[in-house]
Structure formats: C-alpha cells, structure tokens
Amino acid sequence: MNKYKEADLCLIVEGAYPYITGGVSSWLHNLVKAQSHLKIHIVALVPSPSGLKIKYELPENVVGVSNIFLCDMKQGDNKLPAIESICRRLEQPLVEIQQHGGIFELSEIVKIFTPYRKQLGKRLLLNSESAWHLLLNMYRLTMPHESFVNYFWSWRSLLGSLFAVVIAPLPKARVYHTISTGYAGLLAARAKLETGRPVILTEHGIYTNERRIEVMMADWFSAGSEDGLALHKSRVSLRDMWIDTFKSYTRACYTASDRIITLYDGNQKMQLRDGADPDKLLIVPNGVDYEQFSEFSNMQKAATPTIALIGRVVPIKDVKTYIRASKILLEDIPDLQSLIIGPTDEDPDYYQECQNVIKQLNCGKNIKFTGQARLDDYLAQIDVVVLTSISEAQPLVILEAGAAGIPAVATDVGSCKEMLLGRKYESPPLGIGGVITSLASPESTAHGIKQLLLNDGWRKQCGQVIQQRVKNMYNKKAIDEFYQMQYAEMSVKSSEKIFNRQETLWPA
Amino acid sequence: MAGIGYALEKLIKRDDLLGTFQGYSIGAIISTGPWLFTIVSLMGINFLVNNWVEISQITNFRIILIYNYSFSLVLTGPVILIATRYLADGIYNKSIESSPSMLLIALGITYIIGMLSILPFYTFFVELSLVLKIAAISNYFLVASVWVVSIFLTALKDYKAYIFIYAIGMGISFFSSLFFASNYGTSGLLFGFNLGLTVIVFSTIARVFSEYPYMFQWPASFLPYFKKYWELSIGGLLFAAAIWIDKWIMWFAPEREITAGVLIYHADYDVAMFLAYLSIIPAMALFLVSSETGFNKKYQEYYSCIKNHAPFSIISSKHQNMVNFLSINFRNIFILQGAICILTIILTPQIIHYFGGHYLQLGMLRLGILGAFFHILFLFISTIFMYFDLRRINFTLLVLFLLLNGLFSYLSMQSGYEYYGYGYFLATLLTFIISLIVLVKVLNKLPYYTFIKNNLSAN
C-alpha cells in the first residue's frame, strides 16, 4: 500500500467488510470499486483480533486498513497519576451516555482522553482501582438494586468498546463515511469533533433497532433482577441501560453527520424517531447492475413453471414457509419446479429441518436445493422469485430478478413493498411489479405465486413494471454517481466543527 | 475439609462446654495429629532406647530422620500443593473420578525426584553400613509418601480413620523400633520406625481407593497444573525451604557436628527449634476450628451472593461479615496464642531441664517460641490468601520469608552463639508484619480483587 498523508475517504465499518461477507459487505465492496478515483482508508471495528481474515480482494484504491478491537483494546500503561482525575471527570458524561446522552457527552469524553491517548488502555480504563470506583459510583447512582455481576459485565462491555473507539488512532481523511451508527458512528462523530471534516452516514439496517431486538431477546438480563415485584416497575433496568446507551451513541452520530442516508422509507421513520435532523435525511436505495441483468429478460423461458427462493438457508429467510407454499401450489400446478438457490452450510441444523419438512410433505421431486450458485445460471429459467423472509432491509434479489423482468412475491418486510408496488410519490407512477404477502403464511405466499404463474399476461405486465422501476430508481450506475457526487461535494467543504461554541470546547 | 467442618460445627453448636471442648480438641488433633503422633513416638523412642543401644547410634537415627523429613518436605512441596489444588478443584467441580489415579501419579513424581536426589546422596556420599543405607533410603521414600497421601486424608470426610491410622502407625513405629533396636542397633531402629510408616501409607491408599472406587484414568490436566499454577508449585518448594533454611544455615556454625561422613547437624539449635514448634499447637487448633466452622460459611456466602446476582449492597455486607469474622478470630488467636507463648517462655528453664538440654539453649528456645508464634500467624495469613486464590501475593510473601530467614539466620550465625535464634525470630516477625499489612489492604479491597484483579476474564 502506498504512503499517503490524507485519504480522500475514510470508510468506517462495524462487524462487516472486509472480514465478514454478507449484504452490507458486498455493497461496500462495490462502493469501493465504483469510487476507484478516491484513495480510501477503511477502519474496521471488530470484537477481537482472533480469526481475522480479509475475505475480499481489496481494490488498488484502498490505501489502508486499520482495525479497532472493541472487546480487546490495547493494554496500555500500568500507572498514570492522572487516572484518578480522569475517572472522576468521566463519571458525569458516562452516566449521561447511559441515559440520554449525545455528542456533547462524547466530546467531553474525547477531551478528557485526548492528552493521554498514548498511555490509556485496558489496564487503566477498565482494570485500575480508579476505574473500579468509577464503575461502583455509576452503579450506585443509577441502578443500585440491579444484579451487580450483570451490571459489571454490561458496563465493561458497553463502555469498554466506547473507550476502545475513543483511544484508537484516527486516520486523516477529507470525508468520513460510516456504514452504521453504534461504535462506527461514534468514531465518525469523533472524527467530526477532532477534524471538523464532513461525515456521511449510510444506515442499511437501523442499528438501535437491531440492538434493541438483541437486548430484548437476551434472557440473562432477567437473572436476579427483582422486577418480578411490580413495586419497582418504574425503576431503570439493565435492559434500559443497554438500549439507552446505544440510543446515545446513535444520537451523537446523527448530530455529527452531514448526511443521513438510508435505503427506504420505513428505516427513515425510525431515524426520525431516534432524533435525526429531518434536513439531513436522504433515501438512497441499493442498486443493481441493470445492464447486466436486463439481458436475461429476452431469453426464452423453460417449459416447466419455475419459482425460486434466492438466499441463504437460514431461519430468518423462513425457507420452511416457502417449502409449504410450494406444496400447496402442487395441487394446481403439478409440474411446478421449485428451487432454493443459496448456500446450505451456514446453519446445518436448519437445513436438515428443511429437508425433513420436504420429506414429510412428500414433495422432494419438485423442490431442489442448488447450494451456493451463480444467479446467472438460473435467472433464465425462473418465472417468479419468492421471498419469505421474516426480516430484510432491501433485498437485492428482487432488484436483480426485476432487472431481468422477473416479478417477485415477497413478505412485507424492509423495502419489499416499496420496490414491488412503488414509493408513495413515485413519478411517473409505474404500477404493480409483484405481490406482497403476509409473514410466515404458506397460504398467502402460495396465493400470490398462483396469481402470477397462472396468468401469463399479468405476470408479464408485472415483470415489465418492476424492470422499468429498477432501471429508473435502482440503477447501480446512478447510485454510484450519487455517492461520487456526495464525496466530491463534501471533500471541498471547509472544515467546520460541530459546535458554534467550539472555542470553549476545544482549547488548542 | 468440608466434611470435618460440618462435624465440628455440630459439636460446637451443641452449646454446652463439653461439645465446644470436643470440637476444639478434635481441631487440635486433626491439624496437628500426624505431627504430634510422630513427635511423641520419636520422643518415646529416644527416652527408652538408651537401655538397648549406644548414644551415637541414636544420634544417627535421629539425624537421618531429620534429614529425611526436612528434604522430603522441600522436595515434595510442589507436588503437594499442586495435588491439593487439583483435588480441591475436582471436589468443587464434582469430578473426582481421576483423583485416585492422580494420587498414583503424584507418588510417581515424588519417587522420581527421590531417586534422582536422595538415592545417589545416601549411596555415594553418606558413610553408613549398606543395611542402614537401605533403611535410610526406604525411610525417605516412606516419609515423602506420607506427605503426599496426607493430602487425601484431609480431603476424606472420615476424620476418625485419619487419626486412627496415624495413631496405629506411630504406635507400631514406637514398639517395633524398640523391639528391633535391641538386636539390630540403628538399622533395627530405623526399620522398625519404617514399619509404622508403611502401615500409614498403605492404609491411607486403601482408604482413598475405597472412598473413590474408580478405574485408573490418566489425570490429563494434572501435569499442566504445574505450569498453570507455577506460583503454587514453586511456592511449595519455597514454603518448605523457608521452614528449614535457618536450620540449614545453622549447620555451618562452629558447634556443628558431623556424623556418617556428611550428615551435619547442630544439636543445640535443632532441638530448641523442635521444642519451640510444639508451642503452636493451640493456635493451629483454633485456626482450624474457626476456619472450618465460621469462616467457610461466610466465605461461601460472599461468593454465592455474587453468583446469584445480588446487588452490590449485599455483596458489600457479605464482604464486611467475612472481614469482621476474620479480624475477630485472628485477634482471638493472637491473644490466646500470645498468652501461651508468654507462658512457655517463662517456663523455658523447666522445659529445658525436662528434656535434658543445657542452659545455653535458653535464649534459642525463647526466640524459637517467639519465632514459631509469628511463623504460625504468617502461615494463617498465607492460608487466607490461598482461600482467595491470591497466589501471586502469597508467592511474593513466601519469597520474602525465605530470603529474610536465610539472611537473618546467616547474620545471627555470624554474630556468635548468644545471637542464635535471632535470625528466625526477626525473619518471622518482619514477615508477619508485612503480610498482615498486605492482608488488611487486600481484604478491604476484596471485591476489587474478586471482580478485576484476580479475575482471569477481566484481564
């Protein structure tokens, strides 16, 4: 990698590219390739250094990759005379962060840490006696009745990662682009505070929402807490602390960002709810390579009616509902071919369960798992693409199939409705490009597929609509150009720091 | 020793004087029994054997025993501490299937060490008859075995058998060594003594195998324990060496005597110190009883409330309970043992007279009694550190004690006869003061140690 003073763009990524494959990672990989004229530095936030392997071939224009280990920050010095006063000054902003904080608290923390960034690390910030007293004081102040052992680990996890982000070296760049809020968002906010350079945020999934679901599902929170006694219902619980902390992180990131982009309308509502400034909001969907996929629209379809679920065989895709829907369809369309295109090795147990369902329903002749496969090999034969997921952001398969003129039947998750039926104020209004069904309902899914499969005219019309919509709205080329423009516009912006009263906040 | 603890608590909770007295005397017997029986048996032999053999022959017998007890304690120290830890972990995790096999491995290691050190020592350097050499070598291996199997005795619940085995074994030693002495002299004495040790070793092994009737299975994690808990394995060595180093140094004083070519000893100092050690029996009993009956419970309450998600206020109060209990009990032991210490110091002339010593030993004995007092208090503090698994602190204190005892004993040896004993006394006093300061500091910050300092997953 070549030496450079300042990158054109710094991408901040939490738990994805370039170490973990998936939707967001391939989106990023495409973005990096499309912006080949920019020198890009990637900051990857990952839990720990163990098992890190770069899964993508990094393009030439990536001039640097640096890691921040959230659960494994550097050890740092053993002793620092100032640590006592550091911990004392941290108490107030940290308590705020755990309740209803934002950029102001973050800037306080950054200010406290900055002179000592070299010396600070795990030993001082998590394991010193001063840190222990800080933890105890915060515990006593906020939730003295909560299970201490749970609070202890929560505190270390939440704030340990925060500290790791604040003491990490920050690469210099003209523009910072973070791909989520959370800790990546914190680093972006820190970049804004320290450099004054513009920050762009693109949220695929809504971070606070995903964390909230995780926290709600984690059963260890209830251990030992006395919430069963309704008397204390109003008391703040550890669950609240986790969610509120993530909300504070998000708030700080929203305040620091110059643009807050998401993929579709539903997400934007959540961003507004979490406190994003409406003036900064933008919807920029994911795009697909229209030219590449549209070639398939002219190909001759196979004689047997064919449907396909394209995706990994994992519970969130609800493959079982797809299998049951296929079984229902066999009553009317006995020669139906039903494909499941995607890797089966990610959750072997679930794959086995799916196999068992097929065996029970006795429809093994018509349903086929292809395993990991190139979409191109199958696109020509598919009549309808089916999506039964219980959660999605903006599934690209609908767009890829759509570009090839193939309509889709999809559950009402993420932006599926927007893609198939059009956004509220679509101009010109294009019409209906598929069927939206309810979640986990084989009947509803089968009904939707039947409408399309048994009515050639309707299917063709839907195919044309979705194809046109992809061309207009979801064309990768146009979206790449959008980001290119954003970066260009931002990189010439003069550095401006986030507060007007920055002099008092940032003494030279 | 949880099983014993329960029985003791029952006795003390009866709340009548007899019950309390029984509890404390059992404490004394359990903590000091094996040691006491051994000393009583040896003293008995010494008293009566004059009728059958010459003085020089008894000296050889006594010196060989001193050498074997001292060096076996040092050389098995690492094995003993590591095996104790392994056994304790096994009992805690309720997986004791490999414990009897571990006993065999521990004995095996002990024998290999003995064969590499003691076997060549007696074979090539010591000037004794072949028969006596064989008796001495087998005595070493038996004594070393006793140290190792004793760990299992304390883990066993049946303390009656524990005392019984020792009483019988040492009784046999007493009678058989006197019996054989008349015909076979020193080697008869030693072989006779070995007979009793053999009974102790094999009855204990038999008890262990009947208590844990598991087939042999390789205790895979046992050997790695030596590295994982290196503070324990080296600490075991240091602990035993620290007990003996003042005697070893005194073996270089001008009054030393040499028997069998290379076996050096310092009759005045050695005897004075062994007598002094007898004075600490009451303290050992008190400590055992208070730790088994009250402290264990407080200790467990503290850890289980953390595990059971108590808020910090409760953790803090359990912590306070434990600290209060410790300081009250430590103070009691200090006062009681202090009184006993003063009493024995007043009585030193009578003691010396009774045991046939001479008045030049008075000073040594007095300093020895004071030293033993602080030594045992330091031992208790060290045990408390082990309770909280503060291995590093304990290790450092052991190193300190070893160095101080070595250095001061050397200085007092250099200063002349009237200063003998000051080294041991000053070393124990200083080590006690320092370890007490450390203990108070650590105990007050115990939650910090529990959650962070001593918590592997936090570091």
Coordinates of N, CA and C in Angstrom, one line a residue, chain A residues 143-236:
Chain A
M143 N -28.5 2.4 39.3 CA -29.3 1.2 39.5 C -28.8 0.3 40.6
P144 N -28.8 0.9 41.8 CA -28.2 0.2 43.0 C -28.9 -1.2 43.3
H145 N -30.0 -1.4 42.7 CA -30.7 -2.7 43.1 C -30.5 -3.8 42.0
E146 N -29.9 -3.4 40.9 CA -29.7 -4.4 39.8 C -28.6 -5.4 40.2
S147 N -28.7 -6.6 39.6 CA -27.7 -7.6 39.7 C -26.3 -7.0 39.4
F148 N -25.4 -7.0 40.4 CA -24.1 -6.3 40.3 C -23.3 -7.0 39.2
V149 N -23.3 -8.3 39.2 CA -22.4 -9.0 38.3 C -22.8 -8.7 36.9
N150 N -24.1 -8.6 36.6 CA -24.6 -8.2 35.3 C -24.2 -6.8 34.9
Y151 N -24.4 -5.9 35.9 CA -24.0 -4.5 35.7 C -22.5 -4.4 35.3
F152 N -21.8 -5.2 36.1 CA -20.3 -5.1 35.9 C -19.9 -5.5 34.5
W153 N -20.5 -6.6 34.0 CA -20.1 -7.0 32.6 C -20.7 -6.1 31.6
S154 N -21.9 -5.6 31.9 CA -22.5 -4.7 30.9 C -21.7 -3.4 30.8
W155 N -21.3 -2.9 31.9 CA -20.5 -1.7 32.0 C -19.2 -1.9 31.2
R156 N -18.6 -3.0 31.4 CA -17.3 -3.2 30.8 C -17.5 -3.4 29.3
S157 N -18.6 -4.1 28.9 CA -18.8 -4.3 27.5 C -19.1 -3.0 26.8
L158 N -20.1 -2.3 27.3 CA -20.6 -1.0 26.6 C -19.5 0.0 26.6
L159 N -19.0 0.3 27.8 CA -18.1 1.4 27.9 C -16.7 1.0 27.5
G160 N -16.3 -0.3 27.6 CA -15.0 -0.7 27.1 C -14.9 -0.5 25.7
S161 N -16.0 -0.8 24.9 CA -16.0 -0.6 23.5 C -15.9 0.9 23.2
L162 N -16.7 1.7 24.0 CA -16.6 3.1 23.8 C -15.2 3.7 24.0
F163 N -14.5 3.2 25.0 CA -13.2 3.6 25.3 C -12.3 3.2 24.2
A164 N -12.4 2.0 23.7 CA -11.6 1.5 22.6 C -11.7 2.4 21.4
V165 N -12.9 2.9 21.1 CA -13.1 3.8 20.0 C -12.5 5.1 20.2
V166 N -12.6 5.6 21.4 CA -12.1 7.0 21.7 C -10.5 7.0 21.7
I167 N -9.9 5.9 22.2 CA -8.4 5.9 22.2 C -7.8 5.5 20.9
A168 N -8.5 4.9 20.0 CA -7.9 4.4 18.8 C -7.4 5.5 17.9
P169 N -6.3 5.3 17.2 CA -5.8 6.3 16.2 C -6.9 6.5 15.1
L170 N -7.0 7.8 14.7 CA -8.0 8.2 13.7 C -7.2 8.5 12.4
P171 N -7.5 7.8 11.3 CA -6.8 8.1 10.1 C -7.3 9.5 9.6
K172 N -6.4 10.2 8.9 CA -6.8 11.5 8.4 C -7.5 11.3 7.0
A173 N -8.6 12.0 6.8 CA -9.3 11.9 5.6 C -10.1 13.2 5.3
R174 N -10.4 13.4 4.0 CA -11.2 14.5 3.6 C -12.7 14.3 4.0
V175 N -13.1 13.1 3.9 CA -14.5 12.8 4.2 C -14.6 11.5 5.0
Y176 N -15.5 11.5 6.0 CA -15.7 10.2 6.7 C -17.1 9.7 6.4
H177 N -17.1 8.4 6.1 CA -18.4 7.8 5.8 C -18.6 6.6 6.6
T178 N -19.5 6.6 7.5 CA -19.8 5.4 8.4 C -21.0 4.7 7.9
I179 N -20.9 3.3 8.0 CA -21.9 2.5 7.4 C -22.9 2.0 8.5
S180 N -22.8 2.6 9.7 CA -23.8 2.3 10.7 C -23.6 3.3 11.8
T181 N -24.6 3.4 12.7 CA -24.3 4.2 13.9 C -23.6 3.3 14.9
G182 N -23.9 3.2 16.1 CA -23.2 2.3 17.0 C -21.8 2.8 17.2
Y183 N -20.8 1.9 17.4 CA -19.5 2.3 17.6 C -18.8 2.9 16.4
A184 N -19.2 2.4 15.2 CA -18.7 3.0 14.0 C -19.2 4.5 13.9
G185 N -20.4 4.7 14.3 CA -21.0 6.0 14.3 C -20.3 6.9 15.3
L186 N -19.9 6.3 16.5 CA -19.1 7.1 17.5 C -17.8 7.5 16.9
L187 N -17.1 6.6 16.2 CA -15.8 7.0 15.6 C -16.0 8.2 14.6
A188 N -17.1 8.1 13.8 CA -17.3 9.1 12.8 C -17.6 10.4 13.6
A189 N -18.4 10.4 14.7 CA -18.7 11.6 15.4 C -17.4 12.1 16.0
R190 N -16.5 11.2 16.5 CA -15.2 11.7 17.0 C -14.4 12.4 15.9
A191 N -14.5 11.8 14.7 CA -13.7 12.4 13.6 C -14.2 13.8 13.3
K192 N -15.5 13.9 13.4 CA -16.1 15.3 13.2 C -15.6 16.2 14.3
L193 N -15.6 15.8 15.5 CA -15.2 16.6 16.6 C -13.8 17.0 16.5
E194 N -12.9 16.0 16.1 CA -11.5 16.3 16.1 C -11.0 17.0 14.8
T195 N -11.6 16.7 13.7 CA -11.1 17.2 12.4 C -12.0 18.3 11.8
G196 N -13.3 18.2 12.1 CA -14.2 19.1 11.5 C -14.6 18.7 10.1
R197 N -14.0 17.6 9.6 CA -14.3 17.2 8.2 C -15.8 16.6 8.2
P198 N -16.4 16.7 7.0 CA -17.8 16.2 6.9 C -17.9 14.7 7.1
V199 N -19.1 14.3 7.6 CA -19.4 12.9 7.9 C -20.7 12.5 7.2
I200 N -20.6 11.4 6.5 CA -21.8 10.9 5.8 C -22.1 9.6 6.6
L201 N -23.4 9.4 6.8 CA -23.9 8.1 7.4 C -24.8 7.4 6.5
T202 N -24.5 6.1 6.2 CA -25.5 5.3 5.4 C -25.9 4.2 6.3
E203 N -27.2 4.1 6.7 CA -27.6 3.0 7.5 C -28.4 2.0 6.7
H204 N -27.9 0.8 6.6 CA -28.7 -0.3 5.9 C -29.8 -0.7 6.8
G205 N -29.4 -1.4 8.0 CA -30.4 -1.7 9.0 C -30.3 -0.6 10.0
I206 N -31.3 -0.4 10.8 CA -31.3 0.6 11.9 C -30.6 0.0 13.1
Y207 N -29.4 0.5 13.4 CA -28.6 -0.1 14.5 C -29.3 -0.2 15.8
T208 N -29.9 0.9 16.2 CA -30.6 0.9 17.5 C -31.7 -0.2 17.6
N209 N -32.3 -0.3 16.5 CA -33.4 -1.3 16.4 C -32.9 -2.7 16.5
E210 N -31.8 -3.0 15.8 CA -31.2 -4.3 15.8 C -30.7 -4.6 17.2
R211 N -30.1 -3.6 17.9 CA -29.6 -3.9 19.2 C -30.7 -4.1 20.2
R212 N -31.8 -3.3 20.0 CA -32.9 -3.4 20.9 C -33.5 -4.8 20.8
I213 N -33.6 -5.3 19.6 CA -34.1 -6.7 19.5 C -33.2 -7.7 20.2
E214 N -31.9 -7.5 20.0 CA -31.0 -8.4 20.7 C -31.1 -8.3 22.2
V215 N -31.2 -7.1 22.7 CA -31.3 -6.9 24.1 C -32.6 -7.5 24.7
M216 N -33.6 -7.3 23.9 CA -34.9 -7.9 24.4 C -34.9 -9.4 24.4
M217 N -34.2 -10.0 23.4 CA -34.2 -11.4 23.3 C -33.2 -12.1 24.4
A218 N -32.2 -11.3 24.8 CA -31.2 -11.9 25.7 C -31.9 -12.2 27.1
D219 N -31.8 -13.5 27.5 CA -32.6 -13.8 28.7 C -31.7 -13.6 30.0
W220 N -30.4 -13.4 29.8 CA -29.6 -13.3 31.0 C -29.9 -12.0 31.8
F221 N -30.6 -11.0 31.2 CA -30.9 -9.8 31.9 C -31.9 -10.0 33.1
S222 N -32.8 -11.0 32.9 CA -33.8 -11.2 33.9 C -33.2 -11.9 35.2
A223 N -32.0 -12.5 35.0 CA -31.5 -13.2 36.2 C -31.2 -12.3 37.3
G224 N -31.8 -12.6 38.4 CA -31.5 -11.8 39.7 C -32.2 -10.5 39.8
S225 N -32.7 -9.9 38.7 CA -33.3 -8.6 38.9 C -34.7 -8.9 39.5
E226 N -35.0 -7.9 40.4 CA -36.2 -8.2 41.2 C -37.5 -7.6 40.5
D227 N -37.4 -7.4 39.2 CA -38.5 -6.8 38.5 C -39.9 -7.5 38.7
G228 N -39.8 -8.8 39.1 CA -41.0 -9.6 39.3 C -41.9 -8.9 40.3
L229 N -41.3 -8.2 41.2 CA -42.2 -7.5 42.2 C -42.6 -6.2 41.5
A230 N -43.9 -6.0 41.3 CA -44.3 -4.9 40.5 C -44.0 -3.6 41.1
L231 N -43.7 -3.6 42.4 CA -43.4 -2.3 43.1 C -42.4 -1.5 42.4
H232 N -41.4 -2.1 41.9 CA -40.3 -1.4 41.3 C -40.4 -1.1 39.8
K233 N -41.6 -1.3 39.3 CA -41.7 -1.3 37.8 C -41.1 0.0 37.2
S234 N -41.1 1.1 37.9 CA -40.6 2.3 37.2 C -39.1 2.4 37.2
R235 N -38.5 1.4 38.0 CA -37.0 1.5 38.1 C -36.3 1.3 36.8
V236 N -35.2 1.9 36.6 CA -34.4 1.7 35.4 C -33.7 0.3 35.4

